[in-house]
Coordinates of C-alpha atoms in Angstrom, one line a residue:
G254 CA 143.4 104.5 30.2
N255 CA 142.7 101.2 31.7
P256 CA 138.8 101.0 31.7
S257 CA 138.8 98.9 34.8
T258 CA 141.1 101.2 36.7
H259 CA 139.0 104.2 35.7
S260 CA 135.9 102.4 36.9
S261 CA 137.4 101.6 40.3
V262 CA 138.6 105.2 40.8
C263 CA 135.1 106.5 40.0
S264 CA 133.6 104.1 42.4
S265 CA 136.0 105.1 45.2
R266 CA 135.1 108.7 44.5
K267 CA 131.4 108.0 44.8
V268 CA 132.0 106.1 48.1
Y269 CA 134.1 108.9 49.5
S270 CA 131.5 111.5 48.4
F271 CA 128.7 109.5 49.9
S272 CA 130.7 109.1 53.2
G273 CA 131.3 112.8 53.3
M274 CA 127.6 113.5 52.8
L275 CA 126.7 111.0 55.5
G276 CA 129.2 112.6 57.9
M277 CA 127.8 116.0 57.2
K278 CA 124.3 114.6 58.0
H279 CA 125.6 113.2 61.3
I280 CA 127.1 116.6 62.2
Y281 CA 123.9 118.4 61.2
T282 CA 121.8 116.0 63.3
F283 CA 124.2 116.4 66.3
L284 CA 124.0 120.2 66.1
C285 CA 120.2 120.0 66.0
L286 CA 120.1 117.7 69.0
C287 CA 122.4 120.1 70.9
I288 CA 120.1 123.0 70.1
L289 CA 117.0 120.9 71.0
F290 CA 118.4 119.7 74.3
G291 CA 119.9 123.1 75.1
S292 CA 116.4 124.6 74.7
S293 CA 114.9 122.0 76.9
W294 CA 117.5 122.4 79.5
N295 CA 116.6 126.1 79.8
A296 CA 112.8 125.6 79.3
F297 CA 112.2 125.5 83.0
A298 CA 114.7 128.2 84.0
F299 CA 113.0 130.9 86.1
D300 CA 113.3 134.6 85.4
E301 CA 115.6 136.2 88.0
G302 CA 113.7 139.5 87.7
D303 CA 110.4 137.8 88.4
L304 CA 111.8 136.0 91.4
K305 CA 113.2 139.3 92.9
N306 CA 109.9 141.0 92.3
L307 CA 107.9 138.3 94.0
K308 CA 110.1 138.3 97.1
A309 CA 110.0 142.1 97.3
T310 CA 106.3 142.7 96.6
K311 CA 104.5 139.3 96.6
Q312 CA 103.0 140.5 93.3
C313 CA 103.9 138.3 90.4
R314 CA 101.1 137.8 87.9
K315 CA 102.0 135.7 84.9
C316 CA 105.6 135.4 86.2
D317 CA 108.0 132.8 85.1
L318 CA 109.1 131.0 88.2
A319 CA 109.8 127.5 86.8
E320 CA 112.2 125.6 89.0
A321 CA 112.4 128.5 91.5
K322 CA 113.7 127.7 95.0
L323 CA 111.0 128.9 97.3
A324 CA 111.1 126.4 100.1
D325 CA 109.8 127.9 103.4
A326 CA 109.1 131.2 101.7
D327 CA 106.5 133.6 103.2
L328 CA 104.1 134.1 100.3
T329 CA 101.0 134.9 102.3
N330 CA 98.3 136.6 100.2
A331 CA 100.8 136.7 97.2
D332 CA 99.3 137.3 93.7
L333 CA 100.6 134.5 91.4
F334 CA 97.7 134.5 88.9
L335 CA 98.7 132.5 85.8
A336 CA 102.3 132.2 87.1
N337 CA 104.5 129.4 85.8
L338 CA 105.7 127.4 88.8
T339 CA 106.4 124.1 87.0
V340 CA 108.8 122.0 89.1
A341 CA 109.2 124.8 91.6
D342 CA 110.4 123.9 95.1
L343 CA 107.7 125.2 97.5
R344 CA 108.2 122.8 100.4
G345 CA 106.9 124.3 103.6
A346 CA 106.1 127.6 101.9
N347 CA 103.3 129.7 103.4
L348 CA 100.8 130.4 100.6
S349 CA 97.8 131.1 102.8
G350 CA 95.3 133.3 101.1
A351 CA 97.5 133.4 97.9
N352 CA 96.0 133.8 94.4
L353 CA 97.2 130.9 92.4
S354 CA 94.3 130.8 90.0
A355 CA 95.2 129.4 86.6
A356 CA 98.8 128.9 87.8
N357 CA 100.9 126.1 86.3
L358 CA 102.3 124.0 89.2
Y359 CA 103.1 120.9 87.2
K360 CA 105.4 118.6 89.2
A361 CA 105.9 121.4 91.8
N362 CA 107.0 120.3 95.3
L363 CA 104.5 121.6 97.9
T364 CA 105.2 119.1 100.6
G365 CA 103.9 120.5 103.9
A366 CA 103.0 123.8 102.3
N367 CA 100.3 126.1 103.9
L368 CA 97.6 126.8 101.3
T369 CA 94.7 127.6 103.6
D370 CA 92.1 129.7 101.9
A371 CA 94.2 129.9 98.8
N372 CA 92.7 130.6 95.4
L373 CA 93.6 127.7 93.1
I374 CA 90.7 127.9 90.6
G375 CA 91.7 126.3 87.4
A376 CA 95.2 125.7 88.6
K377 CA 97.3 122.9 86.9
L378 CA 98.7 120.6 89.6
H379 CA 99.2 117.5 87.5
R380 CA 101.8 115.3 89.2
A381 CA 102.5 117.8 92.0
N382 CA 103.5 116.7 95.5
L383 CA 101.2 118.1 98.1
S384 CA 101.7 115.4 100.7
G385 CA 101.0 116.8 104.2
A386 CA 100.0 120.2 102.7
N387 CA 97.2 122.2 104.4
L388 CA 94.5 123.3 101.9
S389 CA 91.7 124.0 104.4
G390 CA 89.2 126.3 102.9
A391 CA 91.1 126.5 99.6
D392 CA 89.1 126.9 96.3
L393 CA 90.3 124.4 93.7
T394 CA 87.3 124.6 91.4
A395 CA 88.0 122.9 88.0
A396 CA 91.7 122.4 89.0
N397 CA 93.7 119.6 87.4
L398 CA 95.1 117.3 90.1
R399 CA 95.6 114.2 88.1
T400 CA 98.1 111.8 89.7
V401 CA 98.8 114.4 92.4
N402 CA 100.2 113.3 95.8
L403 CA 97.9 114.5 98.5
A404 CA 98.7 111.8 101.1
R405 CA 97.7 113.0 104.6
A406 CA 96.9 116.4 103.2
I407 CA 94.3 118.6 105.0
L408 CA 91.4 119.6 102.7
T409 CA 88.7 120.4 105.3
D410 CA 86.0 122.7 103.9
A411 CA 87.9 122.9 100.6
I412 CA 85.9 123.7 97.4
L413 CA 86.7 120.9 95.0
L414 CA 84.0 121.3 92.4
R415 CA 84.7 119.6 89.1
V416 CA 88.3 118.9 90.1
K417 CA 90.2 116.2 88.1
F418 CA 91.5 113.8 90.8
S419 CA 91.9 110.8 88.5
A420 CA 94.6 108.4 89.9
A421 CA 95.4 110.8 92.7
D422 CA 96.9 109.7 96.0
L423 CA 94.6 110.8 98.8
I424 CA 95.6 108.2 101.3
W425 CA 94.7 109.3 104.9
A426 CA 93.7 112.8 103.6
N427 CA 91.3 114.9 105.7
L428 CA 88.4 115.9 103.4
T429 CA 85.9 116.7 106.2
K430 CA 83.0 118.8 104.8
A431 CA 84.9 119.3 101.5
N432 CA 82.7 120.0 98.5
L433 CA 83.6 117.4 95.8
R434 CA 80.5 117.7 93.7
W435 CA 81.0 116.6 90.1
A436 CA 84.7 115.8 90.8
N437 CA 86.5 113.1 88.9
L438 CA 88.0 110.6 91.3
R439 CA 88.4 107.8 88.9
K440 CA 91.0 105.3 90.2
A441 CA 91.9 107.6 93.1
N442 CA 93.3 106.2 96.2
L443 CA 91.3 107.4 99.2
Y444 CA 92.3 104.7 101.6
G445 CA 91.6 105.7 105.2
A446 CA 90.6 109.2 104.1
N447 CA 88.2 111.2 106.3
L448 CA 85.2 112.3 104.2
T449 CA 82.9 113.1 107.1
G450 CA 80.1 115.3 106.0
A451 CA 81.7 115.7 102.5
N452 CA 79.6 116.5 99.5
L453 CA 80.2 113.8 96.9
T454 CA 77.0 114.4 94.9
D455 CA 77.3 113.2 91.3
T456 CA 81.0 112.4 91.9
L457 CA 82.8 109.9 89.7
L458 CA 84.4 107.3 91.9
F459 CA 84.8 104.5 89.4
Q460 CA 87.4 102.0 90.5
S461 CA 88.5 104.3 93.4
N462 CA 89.8 102.9 96.7
L463 CA 87.7 104.0 99.6
S464 CA 88.6 101.1 101.9
A465 CA 88.7 102.1 105.6
A466 CA 87.5 105.6 104.6
N467 CA 85.2 107.5 107.0
L468 CA 82.1 108.6 105.0
T469 CA 80.0 109.4 108.0
G470 CA 77.2 111.8 107.0
A471 CA 78.7 112.1 103.5
D472 CA 76.3 112.9 100.6
L473 CA 76.9 110.4 97.8
T474 CA 73.7 111.1 95.9
G475 CA 74.1 110.1 92.3
A476 CA 77.7 109.1 92.8
D477 CA 79.2 106.5 90.5
L478 CA 81.0 103.9 92.7
T479 CA 81.2 101.2 90.0
W480 CA 84.0 98.7 90.9
A481 CA 85.0 100.9 93.9
E482 CA 86.7 99.3 96.9
L483 CA 84.8 100.2 100.1
I484 CA 86.2 97.4 102.4
G485 CA 85.6 98.4 105.9
A486 CA 84.4 101.9 105.0
N487 CA 82.1 103.7 107.5
L488 CA 78.9 104.8 105.8
T489 CA 77.0 105.7 108.9
K490 CA 74.3 108.3 108.1
A491 CA 75.6 108.5 104.5
N492 CA 73.2 109.3 101.7
L493 CA 73.5 106.9 98.7
T494 CA 70.3 107.9 97.0
G495 CA 70.6 107.1 93.3
A496 CA 74.2 106.1 93.6
I497 CA 75.7 103.4 91.3
L498 CA 77.3 100.6 93.2
T499 CA 77.7 98.1 90.4
D500 CA 80.3 95.5 91.4
A501 CA 81.5 97.7 94.3
N502 CA 83.3 95.8 97.1
L503 CA 81.3 96.5 100.4
I504 CA 82.8 93.8 102.5
R505 CA 82.8 94.8 106.2
A506 CA 81.4 98.3 105.3
I507 CA 79.4 99.8 108.1
F508 CA 75.8 100.7 107.4
C509 CA 73.9 102.5 110.2
D510 CA 71.1 105.0 109.5
T511 CA 72.4 104.9 105.9
T512 CA 70.1 105.9 103.1
M513 CA 70.5 103.4 100.3
Q514 CA 70.1 103.8 96.5
D515 CA 66.4 103.2 96.5
G516 CA 65.8 105.5 99.5
T517 CA 65.4 102.7 102.1
M518 CA 67.3 102.8 105.4
D519 CA 70.0 100.3 106.2
N520 CA 70.7 99.9 110.0
S521 CA 72.5 96.5 109.7
G522 CA 75.7 97.8 111.2
C523 CA 74.2 99.8 114.1

């Protein structure tokens, strides 16, 4: 019965007990993290059955094809409505005429893919790589293409109504006669892009880069070009009626038979 000894023993027991509890908490936390990361590692795993079905029939509505390896695959006229193709490898794939409406293609690699006349209405293409892809005649109405890579992509005659292109890379892209009405191109990079005859009516081009772009015959009626860069852009026969050009950079821009905001003609560059 030494009181001091009894007190020290009790204290050591408390410390040991606390250490044990702390250790158990660490183990519990570790197990939770393992489960969490294990789930995330499998979150993008595609369904083998869905992949086999797609290859056999080209019919795979609402399929799980996340991270699927489909490079150079022949998927012409395939039905991939609402399919999950997140992080899928579709490099060089032939998706001409395919139905990809409402499909999730987040971070998918579509470099050099053929998407001519494809249905991409409402598709999610956020951060996808479509550099060099051919989307001629494709319908991307209301699709999400934020921060997408469309460098040197072909989008001639494409339907791009209400598309979200904010911060997208469209450098040297071909958008001849594309319909971009009501599209959001805020901070998009359109350097050197070909927008000949494109419909940019009521399009948001705030802080976008259109330097060296070809806007010959483009309709920019009501477009918002506030803080936009148009250095050396070709605006021959373009229509700027009602457009907002507040603080836009128009150094060396070409004006010839150009309809200005107030309806007057500018032939200074003819």
